[in-house]
CSV table of C-alpha atoms in Angstrom, one decimal:
chain,number,residue,atom,x,y,z
P,1,UNK,CA,0.0,0.0,-0.1
P,2,UNK,CA,3.1,2.4,0.5
P,3,UNK,CA,4.2,1.9,-3.2
P,4,UNK,CA,0.6,2.7,-4.4
P,5,UNK,CA,0.4,6.3,-6.0
P,6,UNK,CA,-1.0,9.1,-4.1
P,7,UNK,CA,-3.2,9.7,-7.0
P,8,UNK,CA,-4.5,5.3,-7.0
P,9,UNK,CA,-5.1,6.3,-3.1
P,10,UNK,CA,-7.0,9.0,-3.6
P,11,UNK,CA,-9.2,6.9,-6.1
P,12,UNK,CA,-10.0,4.5,-3.2
P,13,UNK,CA,-11.2,6.8,-0.8
P,14,UNK,CA,-13.4,8.1,-3.6
P,15,UNK,CA,-14.8,4.8,-4.3
P,16,UNK,CA,-14.6,3.7,-0.5
P,17,UNK,CA,-16.2,7.1,0.1
P,18,UNK,CA,-19.2,6.5,-3.1
P,19,UNK,CA,-20.0,3.0,-1.1
P,20,UNK,CA,-20.6,3.7,2.0
P,21,UNK,CA,-22.8,6.9,0.9
P,22,UNK,CA,-24.5,4.2,-0.8
P,23,UNK,CA,-24.9,1.9,1.6
P,24,UNK,CA,-25.5,4.7,4.4
P,25,UNK,CA,-28.2,6.1,2.2
P,26,UNK,CA,-30.0,2.4,2.3
P,27,UNK,CA,-29.0,1.6,5.4
P,28,UNK,CA,-30.6,5.1,7.1
P,29,UNK,CA,-26.8,5.8,9.0
P,30,UNK,CA,-26.9,9.1,6.9
P,31,UNK,CA,-27.2,10.9,10.4
P,32,UNK,CA,-24.4,9.0,11.7
P,33,UNK,CA,-22.3,10.0,8.4
P,34,UNK,CA,-22.7,13.8,8.8
P,35,UNK,CA,-22.5,13.5,12.8
P,36,UNK,CA,-19.2,11.2,12.5
P,37,UNK,CA,-17.6,11.3,9.3
P,38,UNK,CA,-18.4,14.6,7.7
P,39,UNK,CA,-16.8,16.6,9.8
P,40,UNK,CA,-13.0,15.4,8.7
P,41,UNK,CA,-14.2,16.6,5.7
P,42,UNK,CA,-14.9,19.6,6.6
P,43,UNK,CA,-11.3,19.8,7.9
P,44,UNK,CA,-9.8,19.1,4.7
P,45,UNK,CA,-11.9,21.9,3.0
P,46,UNK,CA,-10.3,24.2,6.3
P,47,UNK,CA,-7.0,23.2,5.9
P,48,UNK,CA,-7.4,24.2,2.0
P,49,UNK,CA,-8.7,27.1,2.4
P,50,UNK,CA,-6.1,28.2,5.1
P,51,UNK,CA,-3.6,27.3,3.0
P,52,UNK,CA,-5.4,28.8,-0.5
P,53,UNK,CA,-5.4,32.6,0.6
P,54,UNK,CA,-1.8,32.7,1.5
P,55,UNK,CA,-0.8,30.4,-1.4
P,56,UNK,CA,-2.2,32.9,-4.3
P,57,UNK,CA,-0.9,35.9,-2.9
P,58,UNK,CA,3.1,35.1,-2.8
P,59,UNK,CA,2.4,32.8,-6.2
P,60,UNK,CA,1.6,36.0,-8.0
P,61,UNK,CA,3.6,37.9,-6.0
P,62,UNK,CA,6.5,35.8,-7.2
P,63,UNK,CA,5.0,35.0,-10.9
P,64,UNK,CA,4.6,38.8,-11.3
P,65,UNK,CA,8.1,39.8,-10.1
P,66,UNK,CA,9.8,36.6,-11.6
P,67,UNK,CA,9.4,38.0,-15.2
P,68,UNK,CA,12.3,39.8,-15.1
P,69,UNK,CA,13.6,43.9,-15.7
P,70,UNK,CA,10.1,45.3,-17.1
P,71,UNK,CA,12.7,47.6,-19.3
P,72,UNK,CA,14.3,44.7,-20.8
P,73,UNK,CA,10.9,42.6,-21.5
P,74,UNK,CA,9.8,45.1,-24.4
P,75,UNK,CA,7.7,43.5,-27.3
P,76,UNK,CA,8.5,39.9,-26.8
P,77,UNK,CA,7.3,40.2,-23.0
P,78,UNK,CA,4.1,42.1,-23.7
P,79,UNK,CA,3.3,40.0,-26.7
P,80,UNK,CA,3.7,37.1,-24.1
P,81,UNK,CA,1.7,38.1,-21.3
P,82,UNK,CA,-1.2,38.9,-23.9
P,83,UNK,CA,-1.3,35.9,-25.5
P,84,UNK,CA,-2.1,33.9,-22.4
P,85,UNK,CA,-4.5,36.3,-21.1
P,86,UNK,CA,-6.4,36.4,-24.4
P,87,UNK,CA,-6.3,31.9,-24.4
P,88,UNK,CA,-7.2,32.5,-21.0
P,89,UNK,CA,-10.2,33.9,-21.3
P,90,UNK,CA,-10.9,32.6,-24.7
P,91,UNK,CA,-11.2,28.9,-22.7
P,92,UNK,CA,-13.3,30.6,-19.9
P,93,UNK,CA,-15.9,31.9,-22.0
P,94,UNK,CA,-15.5,28.3,-23.9
P,95,UNK,CA,-16.7,26.6,-20.5
P,96,UNK,CA,-19.3,29.2,-19.9
P,97,UNK,CA,-20.7,28.5,-23.2
P,98,UNK,CA,-21.0,25.0,-23.2
P,99,UNK,CA,-22.2,24.7,-19.2
P,100,UNK,CA,-24.9,27.5,-20.3
P,101,UNK,CA,-25.7,25.4,-23.7
P,102,UNK,CA,-26.0,21.7,-22.2
P,103,UNK,CA,-26.7,22.5,-18.2
P,104,UNK,CA,-25.0,19.1,-16.9
P,105,UNK,CA,-26.9,20.3,-13.2
P,106,UNK,CA,-30.0,20.2,-14.5
P,107,UNK,CA,-30.7,17.1,-16.0
P,108,UNK,CA,-31.3,15.2,-12.8
P,109,UNK,CA,-34.7,15.2,-10.6
P,110,UNK,CA,-36.4,18.5,-9.9
P,111,UNK,CA,-37.1,16.8,-6.3
P,112,UNK,CA,-32.9,16.2,-5.4
P,113,UNK,CA,-32.5,20.5,-6.7
P,114,UNK,CA,-35.1,21.6,-5.1
P,115,UNK,CA,-33.5,19.9,-1.6
P,116,UNK,CA,-30.0,21.2,-3.0
P,117,UNK,CA,-31.5,24.3,-3.1
P,118,UNK,CA,-32.6,24.5,0.6
P,119,UNK,CA,-29.5,23.3,1.5
P,120,UNK,CA,-28.1,26.0,0.3
P,121,UNK,CA,-30.1,28.6,1.5
P,122,UNK,CA,-29.3,27.2,5.0
P,123,UNK,CA,-26.2,27.3,4.7
P,124,UNK,CA,-25.8,30.7,3.0
P,125,UNK,CA,-27.9,32.5,5.7
P,126,UNK,CA,-25.6,30.6,8.5
P,127,UNK,CA,-22.5,32.2,6.7
P,128,UNK,CA,-24.1,35.6,6.2
P,129,UNK,CA,-24.3,35.6,2.6
P,130,UNK,CA,-26.8,37.0,0.0
P,131,UNK,CA,-28.8,34.3,-1.8
P,132,UNK,CA,-27.5,35.0,-5.7
P,133,UNK,CA,-30.6,35.1,-7.6
P,134,UNK,CA,-32.9,36.8,-4.8
P,135,UNK,CA,-34.7,33.7,-5.0
P,136,UNK,CA,-35.5,32.2,-0.9
P,137,UNK,CA,-37.5,29.0,-1.3
P,138,UNK,CA,-37.6,29.5,2.4
P,139,UNK,CA,-40.2,32.3,2.6
P,140,UNK,CA,-42.8,29.7,1.3
P,141,UNK,CA,-44.1,28.3,4.4
P,142,UNK,CA,-45.1,24.7,2.0
P,143,UNK,CA,-40.9,23.5,1.8
P,144,UNK,CA,-40.9,24.3,6.0
P,145,UNK,CA,-41.8,20.6,6.5
P,146,UNK,CA,-39.3,19.4,3.6
P,147,UNK,CA,-36.8,21.4,5.4
P,148,UNK,CA,-37.1,20.0,8.8
P,149,UNK,CA,-36.7,16.8,6.9
P,150,UNK,CA,-33.7,17.7,5.6
P,151,UNK,CA,-32.1,19.8,8.7
P,152,UNK,CA,-32.2,19.8,12.2
P,153,UNK,CA,-34.0,23.2,12.2
P,154,UNK,CA,-36.9,23.8,13.8
P,155,UNK,CA,-40.0,26.0,11.9
P,156,UNK,CA,-39.4,29.2,13.8
P,157,UNK,CA,-35.5,29.1,13.0
P,158,UNK,CA,-36.2,28.3,9.2
P,159,UNK,CA,-38.5,31.8,9.6
P,160,UNK,CA,-35.8,33.2,11.1
P,161,UNK,CA,-33.2,32.2,7.9
P,162,UNK,CA,-36.1,33.5,5.5
P,163,UNK,CA,-36.1,36.8,7.0
P,164,UNK,CA,-32.5,37.5,7.6
P,165,UNK,CA,-32.0,36.6,4.2
P,166,UNK,CA,-35.0,39.2,3.5
P,167,UNK,CA,-32.9,42.0,5.2
P,168,UNK,CA,-29.2,41.0,3.9
P,169,UNK,CA,-30.5,41.4,0.1
P,170,UNK,CA,-32.4,44.2,1.1
P,171,UNK,CA,-29.1,46.3,2.2
P,172,UNK,CA,-26.7,44.3,-1.0
P,173,UNK,CA,-29.7,46.3,-3.3
P,174,UNK,CA,-28.9,50.1,-1.6
P,175,UNK,CA,-28.2,52.7,-4.7
P,176,UNK,CA,-24.4,52.1,-5.8
P,177,UNK,CA,-22.8,53.5,-8.6
P,178,UNK,CA,-22.1,52.2,-12.1
P,179,UNK,CA,-18.6,51.9,-11.1
P,180,UNK,CA,-18.8,49.9,-7.5
P,181,UNK,CA,-17.4,46.4,-8.7
P,182,UNK,CA,-14.7,48.4,-10.2
P,183,UNK,CA,-14.2,50.0,-6.8
P,184,UNK,CA,-14.9,46.8,-5.1
P,185,UNK,CA,-11.8,45.6,-6.9
P,186,UNK,CA,-9.1,48.0,-4.6
P,187,UNK,CA,-9.2,47.6,-1.0
P,188,UNK,CA,-8.6,50.2,2.1
P,189,UNK,CA,-7.1,47.9,4.2
P,190,UNK,CA,-5.6,44.6,2.8
P,191,UNK,CA,-5.0,43.1,6.4
P,192,UNK,CA,-9.3,43.1,6.1
P,193,UNK,CA,-9.2,41.6,2.6
P,194,UNK,CA,-7.0,38.7,3.5
P,195,UNK,CA,-9.4,37.8,7.1
P,196,UNK,CA,-12.8,37.4,4.7
P,197,UNK,CA,-12.3,35.0,1.8
P,198,UNK,CA,-14.9,36.5,0.0
P,199,UNK,CA,-12.6,39.4,-1.0
P,200,UNK,CA,-10.3,37.4,-3.3
P,201,UNK,CA,-9.7,39.6,-6.1
P,202,UNK,CA,-8.6,42.4,-3.5
P,203,UNK,CA,-6.0,39.9,-2.7
P,204,UNK,CA,-5.2,39.2,-6.0
P,205,UNK,CA,-5.2,43.4,-7.3
P,206,UNK,CA,-2.8,43.6,-4.4
P,207,UNK,CA,-0.8,40.6,-4.9
P,208,UNK,CA,-0.3,42.3,-8.8
P,209,UNK,CA,0.4,45.3,-7.3
P,210,UNK,CA,3.0,44.3,-5.2
P,211,UNK,CA,4.8,42.4,-7.7
P,212,UNK,CA,5.0,45.1,-10.2
P,213,UNK,CA,6.7,47.3,-8.3
P,214,UNK,CA,8.9,44.9,-7.2
P,215,UNK,CA,10.0,45.3,-10.8
P,216,UNK,CA,10.7,49.1,-11.0
P,217,UNK,CA,13.1,49.0,-7.6
P,218,UNK,CA,16.9,48.5,-7.7
P,219,UNK,CA,17.7,44.6,-7.9
P,220,UNK,CA,19.9,44.8,-4.8
P,221,UNK,CA,16.6,45.8,-2.8
P,222,UNK,CA,14.0,43.4,-4.8
P,223,UNK,CA,16.1,40.2,-4.7
P,224,UNK,CA,15.9,39.8,-0.6
P,225,UNK,CA,12.1,40.6,-0.9
P,226,UNK,CA,11.8,38.1,-3.7
P,227,UNK,CA,13.8,35.2,-2.3
P,228,UNK,CA,11.8,35.9,0.9
P,229,UNK,CA,8.4,35.8,-1.2
P,230,UNK,CA,9.6,32.7,-3.1
P,231,UNK,CA,10.5,30.7,0.0
P,232,UNK,CA,7.2,31.3,1.7
P,233,UNK,CA,5.5,30.1,-1.3
P,234,UNK,CA,7.4,27.3,-1.5
P,235,UNK,CA,6.2,26.5,2.2
P,236,UNK,CA,2.8,26.8,1.4
P,237,UNK,CA,3.1,24.4,-1.9
P,238,UNK,CA,4.8,21.8,1.0
P,239,UNK,CA,1.8,22.1,3.4
P,240,UNK,CA,-0.3,21.7,0.1
P,241,UNK,CA,1.5,18.4,-0.8
P,242,UNK,CA,1.3,17.3,3.6
P,243,UNK,CA,-2.4,18.1,2.8
P,244,UNK,CA,-2.7,15.9,-0.1
P,245,UNK,CA,-0.7,13.0,1.5
P,246,UNK,CA,-3.5,12.2,3.6
P,247,UNK,CA,-6.4,13.3,1.1
P,248,UNK,CA,-7.4,9.5,0.7
P,249,UNK,CA,-9.2,9.8,4.0
P,250,UNK,CA,-10.2,13.0,4.1
P,251,UNK,CA,-11.5,12.6,0.6
P,252,UNK,CA,-13.4,9.6,2.0
P,253,UNK,CA,-15.0,11.4,4.6
P,254,UNK,CA,-15.6,14.6,2.6
P,255,UNK,CA,-17.5,12.4,-0.2
P,256,UNK,CA,-19.3,10.0,2.2
P,257,UNK,CA,-20.7,13.4,4.0
P,258,UNK,CA,-21.7,15.8,1.0
P,259,UNK,CA,-23.5,12.7,-0.6
P,260,UNK,CA,-25.4,12.0,2.7
P,261,UNK,CA,-26.1,15.7,3.2
P,262,UNK,CA,-27.7,15.9,-0.1
P,263,UNK,CA,-29.5,12.2,-0.7
P,264,UNK,CA,-30.6,11.3,2.8
P,265,UNK,CA,-31.4,8.1,3.1
P,266,UNK,CA,-32.9,8.0,-0.4
P,267,UNK,CA,-30.6,6.1,-2.7
P,268,UNK,CA,-32.4,7.4,-4.9
P,269,UNK,CA,-30.4,10.9,-5.0
P,270,UNK,CA,-27.3,9.1,-4.9
P,271,UNK,CA,-27.9,8.2,-8.5
P,272,UNK,CA,-29.1,11.3,-9.6
P,273,UNK,CA,-25.8,13.0,-8.3
P,274,UNK,CA,-23.7,10.5,-10.0
P,275,UNK,CA,-25.9,11.2,-13.1
P,276,UNK,CA,-25.6,15.2,-13.0
P,277,UNK,CA,-21.0,13.9,-12.7
P,278,UNK,CA,-21.3,12.3,-16.2
P,279,UNK,CA,-23.0,14.9,-18.1
P,280,UNK,CA,-20.5,17.7,-16.1
P,281,UNK,CA,-17.5,15.4,-17.3
P,282,UNK,CA,-18.3,15.6,-20.8
P,283,UNK,CA,-19.3,19.5,-20.8
P,284,UNK,CA,-15.7,19.9,-19.4
P,285,UNK,CA,-13.7,17.2,-21.3
P,286,UNK,CA,-15.9,18.3,-24.5
P,287,UNK,CA,-13.9,21.9,-24.0
P,288,UNK,CA,-10.9,20.9,-23.2
P,289,UNK,CA,-10.6,18.5,-26.2
P,290,UNK,CA,-12.0,21.5,-28.9
P,291,UNK,CA,-8.9,24.1,-26.9
P,292,UNK,CA,-6.2,21.2,-28.2
P,293,UNK,CA,-7.3,19.9,-31.4
P,294,UNK,CA,-9.1,23.4,-32.5
P,295,UNK,CA,-8.3,26.3,-30.6
P,296,UNK,CA,-4.1,25.8,-30.5
P,297,UNK,CA,-3.9,24.8,-34.0
P,298,UNK,CA,-6.7,27.2,-35.3
P,299,UNK,CA,-4.4,29.9,-33.7
P,300,UNK,CA,-1.0,28.6,-34.7
P,301,UNK,CA,-3.1,28.4,-38.2
P,302,UNK,CA,-3.8,32.2,-38.0
P,303,UNK,CA,0.2,33.4,-36.7
P,304,UNK,CA,2.2,30.8,-37.6
P,305,UNK,CA,1.9,29.0,-41.0
P,306,UNK,CA,4.8,27.2,-40.9
P,307,UNK,CA,4.2,24.7,-39.2
P,308,UNK,CA,1.2,21.9,-40.1
P,309,UNK,CA,-1.5,20.9,-38.0
P,310,UNK,CA,-0.2,16.6,-38.0
P,311,UNK,CA,3.5,18.4,-37.7
P,312,UNK,CA,2.5,20.6,-33.9
P,313,UNK,CA,1.1,17.6,-32.3
P,314,UNK,CA,4.0,15.1,-33.7
P,315,UNK,CA,6.5,17.8,-32.4
P,316,UNK,CA,4.8,17.6,-28.2
P,317,UNK,CA,3.1,14.2,-28.6
P,318,UNK,CA,6.3,13.6,-25.9
P,319,UNK,CA,5.0,16.7,-23.5
P,320,UNK,CA,1.3,16.1,-23.8
P,321,UNK,CA,2.2,12.3,-22.9
P,322,UNK,CA,4.2,13.4,-20.1
P,323,UNK,CA,1.4,16.0,-18.9
P,324,UNK,CA,-1.1,13.6,-19.1
P,325,UNK,CA,0.5,10.8,-16.4
P,326,UNK,CA,1.9,13.5,-13.9
P,327,UNK,CA,-0.8,16.0,-14.4
P,328,UNK,CA,1.4,18.8,-13.7
P,329,UNK,CA,3.2,21.3,-15.4
P,330,UNK,CA,5.9,22.2,-14.0
P,331,UNK,CA,6.8,18.3,-13.6
P,332,UNK,CA,6.6,18.2,-17.9
P,333,UNK,CA,8.1,21.3,-18.0
P,334,UNK,CA,11.9,20.2,-19.2
P,335,UNK,CA,10.6,18.3,-21.7
P,336,UNK,CA,8.3,21.0,-22.8
P,337,UNK,CA,11.2,22.9,-23.4
P,338,UNK,CA,12.9,20.1,-25.2
P,339,UNK,CA,9.4,19.4,-27.6
P,340,UNK,CA,9.5,23.6,-28.4
P,341,UNK,CA,13.1,23.7,-28.9
P,342,UNK,CA,13.9,20.5,-30.6
P,343,UNK,CA,10.8,19.6,-32.3
P,344,UNK,CA,9.3,23.2,-33.4
P,345,UNK,CA,12.7,24.9,-33.9
P,346,UNK,CA,12.0,27.4,-31.2
P,347,UNK,CA,15.2,28.9,-30.3
P,348,UNK,CA,16.4,29.2,-26.6
P,349,UNK,CA,15.9,32.5,-25.7
P,350,UNK,CA,12.5,32.6,-26.2
P,351,UNK,CA,11.8,28.5,-25.1
P,352,UNK,CA,13.7,29.8,-21.8
P,353,UNK,CA,11.6,32.8,-21.2
P,354,UNK,CA,8.1,31.8,-22.0
P,355,UNK,CA,7.5,28.5,-21.0
P,356,UNK,CA,8.4,28.8,-17.5
P,357,UNK,CA,6.2,32.5,-17.3
P,358,UNK,CA,3.0,29.7,-19.0
P,359,UNK,CA,3.9,27.1,-16.4
P,360,UNK,CA,3.0,29.3,-13.7
P,361,UNK,CA,0.7,32.1,-15.6
P,362,UNK,CA,-1.1,30.3,-18.1
P,363,UNK,CA,-3.8,27.4,-17.2
P,364,UNK,CA,-6.0,27.1,-19.8
P,365,UNK,CA,-7.5,23.9,-18.7
P,366,UNK,CA,-7.8,25.0,-15.4
P,367,UNK,CA,-9.6,28.0,-16.1
P,368,UNK,CA,-12.1,26.1,-18.2
P,369,UNK,CA,-12.7,23.5,-15.8
P,370,UNK,CA,-13.1,26.0,-12.7
P,371,UNK,CA,-15.9,28.0,-14.7
P,372,UNK,CA,-17.6,25.0,-15.6
P,373,UNK,CA,-17.3,23.6,-12.0
P,374,UNK,CA,-18.8,26.4,-10.7
P,375,UNK,CA,-21.6,26.8,-13.2
P,376,UNK,CA,-22.4,23.3,-12.6
P,377,UNK,CA,-22.4,23.4,-9.1
P,378,UNK,CA,-24.9,26.2,-9.3
P,379,UNK,CA,-27.3,24.8,-11.5
P,380,UNK,CA,-26.9,21.4,-9.7
P,381,UNK,CA,-28.6,23.6,-6.6
P,382,UNK,CA,-31.1,25.9,-8.3
P,383,UNK,CA,-28.8,28.9,-8.4
P,384,UNK,CA,-28.8,31.4,-11.9
P,385,UNK,CA,-26.6,33.3,-11.7
P,386,UNK,CA,-26.5,36.4,-13.4
P,387,UNK,CA,-24.3,37.7,-16.2
P,388,UNK,CA,-22.7,39.6,-14.1
P,389,UNK,CA,-22.2,37.3,-11.3
P,390,UNK,CA,-20.7,34.8,-14.3
P,391,UNK,CA,-18.6,37.4,-15.4
P,392,UNK,CA,-17.0,37.9,-11.8
P,393,UNK,CA,-16.4,34.2,-12.4
P,394,UNK,CA,-14.4,35.1,-15.2
P,395,UNK,CA,-12.9,37.6,-13.3
P,396,UNK,CA,-11.8,35.9,-10.8
P,397,UNK,CA,-10.8,32.8,-12.5
P,398,UNK,CA,-8.5,34.4,-15.1
P,399,UNK,CA,-6.8,36.3,-12.1
P,400,UNK,CA,-6.4,33.2,-9.9
P,401,UNK,CA,-5.3,30.8,-12.7
P,402,UNK,CA,-1.9,33.3,-12.4
P,403,UNK,CA,-1.6,31.4,-8.5
P,404,UNK,CA,-2.1,28.4,-9.7
P,405,UNK,CA,0.8,26.1,-8.6
P,406,UNK,CA,1.6,23.8,-12.0
P,407,UNK,CA,1.1,21.2,-9.4
P,408,UNK,CA,-1.4,18.0,-9.2
P,409,UNK,CA,-4.3,18.8,-7.1
P,410,UNK,CA,-4.2,22.8,-7.1
P,411,UNK,CA,-6.6,23.4,-9.7
P,412,UNK,CA,-9.1,22.4,-6.5
P,413,UNK,CA,-7.4,25.1,-3.9
P,414,UNK,CA,-8.3,27.6,-6.5
P,415,UNK,CA,-11.6,26.5,-6.7
P,416,UNK,CA,-12.5,26.9,-3.1
P,417,UNK,CA,-11.4,30.7,-4.1
P,418,UNK,CA,-13.6,30.8,-7.0
P,419,UNK,CA,-16.5,29.6,-5.7
P,420,UNK,CA,-15.7,31.8,-3.1
P,421,UNK,CA,-15.9,35.0,-4.6
P,422,UNK,CA,-19.6,34.3,-6.1
P,423,UNK,CA,-20.9,33.4,-2.6
P,424,UNK,CA,-21.1,29.3,-2.8
P,425,UNK,CA,-20.2,26.9,-0.8
P,426,UNK,CA,-16.3,26.0,-0.7
P,427,UNK,CA,-17.2,22.4,0.7
P,428,UNK,CA,-19.0,21.6,-3.1
P,429,UNK,CA,-15.9,20.7,-4.2
P,430,UNK,CA,-16.2,17.0,-3.3
P,431,UNK,CA,-19.6,16.7,-5.4
P,432,UNK,CA,-17.0,16.8,-8.4
P,433,UNK,CA,-14.0,15.4,-6.7
P,434,UNK,CA,-14.9,11.6,-8.1
P,435,UNK,CA,-13.8,12.8,-11.8
P,436,UNK,CA,-11.5,15.3,-10.8
P,437,UNK,CA,-8.7,13.1,-11.5
P,438,UNK,CA,-8.8,12.0,-14.9
P,439,UNK,CA,-10.1,15.8,-15.7
P,440,UNK,CA,-6.9,17.1,-14.0
P,441,UNK,CA,-4.9,14.7,-16.5
P,442,UNK,CA,-6.9,16.3,-19.6
P,443,UNK,CA,-6.3,20.1,-18.4
P,444,UNK,CA,-2.7,20.0,-17.9
P,445,UNK,CA,-2.5,18.2,-21.5
P,446,UNK,CA,-4.6,21.7,-22.2
P,447,UNK,CA,-2.0,23.7,-20.5
P,448,UNK,CA,1.2,22.8,-21.8
P,449,UNK,CA,-0.6,22.6,-25.2
P,450,UNK,CA,-1.3,26.4,-24.7
P,451,UNK,CA,2.4,26.9,-23.5
P,452,UNK,CA,4.1,25.6,-26.8
P,453,UNK,CA,1.2,27.2,-28.8
P,454,UNK,CA,2.1,30.7,-27.8
P,455,UNK,CA,5.9,30.2,-27.6
P,456,UNK,CA,5.7,28.9,-31.2
P,457,UNK,CA,4.0,32.1,-32.0
P,458,UNK,CA,6.0,34.3,-29.8
P,459,UNK,CA,9.4,32.5,-31.6
P,460,UNK,CA,8.0,33.3,-35.1
P,461,UNK,CA,7.4,37.1,-34.3
P,462,UNK,CA,11.0,37.6,-33.4
P,463,UNK,CA,12.2,35.4,-36.0
P,464,UNK,CA,13.8,32.9,-33.5
P,465,UNK,CA,11.3,29.6,-35.5
P,466,UNK,CA,13.2,27.3,-37.4
P,467,UNK,CA,10.6,24.7,-38.1
P,468,UNK,CA,12.2,21.0,-39.9
P,469,UNK,CA,9.1,18.2,-39.5
P,470,UNK,CA,11.1,15.7,-37.6
P,471,UNK,CA,10.8,12.0,-38.3
P,472,UNK,CA,9.9,10.5,-34.3
P,473,UNK,CA,9.9,12.9,-31.6
P,474,UNK,CA,9.5,10.7,-29.0
P,475,UNK,CA,13.2,8.7,-29.6
P,476,UNK,CA,14.6,12.3,-28.2
P,477,UNK,CA,13.1,11.7,-24.7
P,478,UNK,CA,13.2,9.1,-22.2
P,479,UNK,CA,10.2,9.3,-20.6
P,480,UNK,CA,9.8,6.8,-18.5
P,481,UNK,CA,12.2,9.1,-16.4
């Protein structure tokens, strides 16, 4: 068991969690599961939330500051960042179009979604969040009996939930200026922003501002700060690693608890949850495959005519294979650089600059998955997010992707940030956990393919691309190491 890879241990934990959830529903043990197993899942979420904010803060500062001297970047640096930003926004937009078209979260029975909605409203009230779409099922006494059946609240408690939400909604609807969303991004007290996860955009704004300012001060003064930031970032990455070592047990508890809360003692609801999960997986996978086989080749066709469709995939196949097996852009980076330099003919001056930045800030696959996941989870709980709220998802996902570490499962940490940004329950990540590993493998391939495409475009624009089609790119690499 000790020699078993971590991702297989997590898969075993997920399978056991699903089996326990089914058994718990069938045997009527949901109360036991919620009281004695689910708390460990809550601890897992708390640990990830504890790490997420400082990880994003220091990752973004380090990522921006490590770009180098702004005066020496010039045209190449601006083009690189602009291309990475454009592909990320496109990936998120594609994800939102697919999830709003397919509507995977609405493809389960209505009663299950109503129960999910009631649970969401109870949670939102306990956390002081506004009900996102302004609708409150608990205002209708007809749902009180059902709410009592799926929670431990009395009718009086439920009435208080309804009233508190109504007051909160009224406060939020006070007259504001058209530029209020822009004002909300800029913090007036950074430490207050740190203590409130819902103000994540303010933290990201501060991190980018801090990183940019580091670029404009003398190297002898910025170097110690940057060294400290990189050191602190490594500590938080190690925290993620240690927490993930215990993930198999935590995932079992989280999955068993969340499914038990959603399904209660009705085993049919467990089946409905995984029915919705299948549609969710199909939606994400469709978006990722479009990015790999249509979007990036199309961009290359427009900007770099000398690299043929088949030639690009032939050149990058070793890096894509490694990315799929490791689920880590960082671990794949050396092979990505070799593929880009030797098979695509990119000058080393370009690849050594563009690809490391890409491994940090270009997370197209992760961004697409996060956008789909947030809307899917909202649909699953009968929450209709407005266009404005979905644009918040786009903005938060784009900026959070800069701080998404290029290691397996880091996307889940960032997903907590995105869920928090729109006032949704971070514990819902347990719902998509069963299929996360396989989707993580595909979205890493997207990230690596996007890095290579942007690198080729920048190299061609700088006249540093010398593409010559090779016979067998895989012979250059030892993929077993």
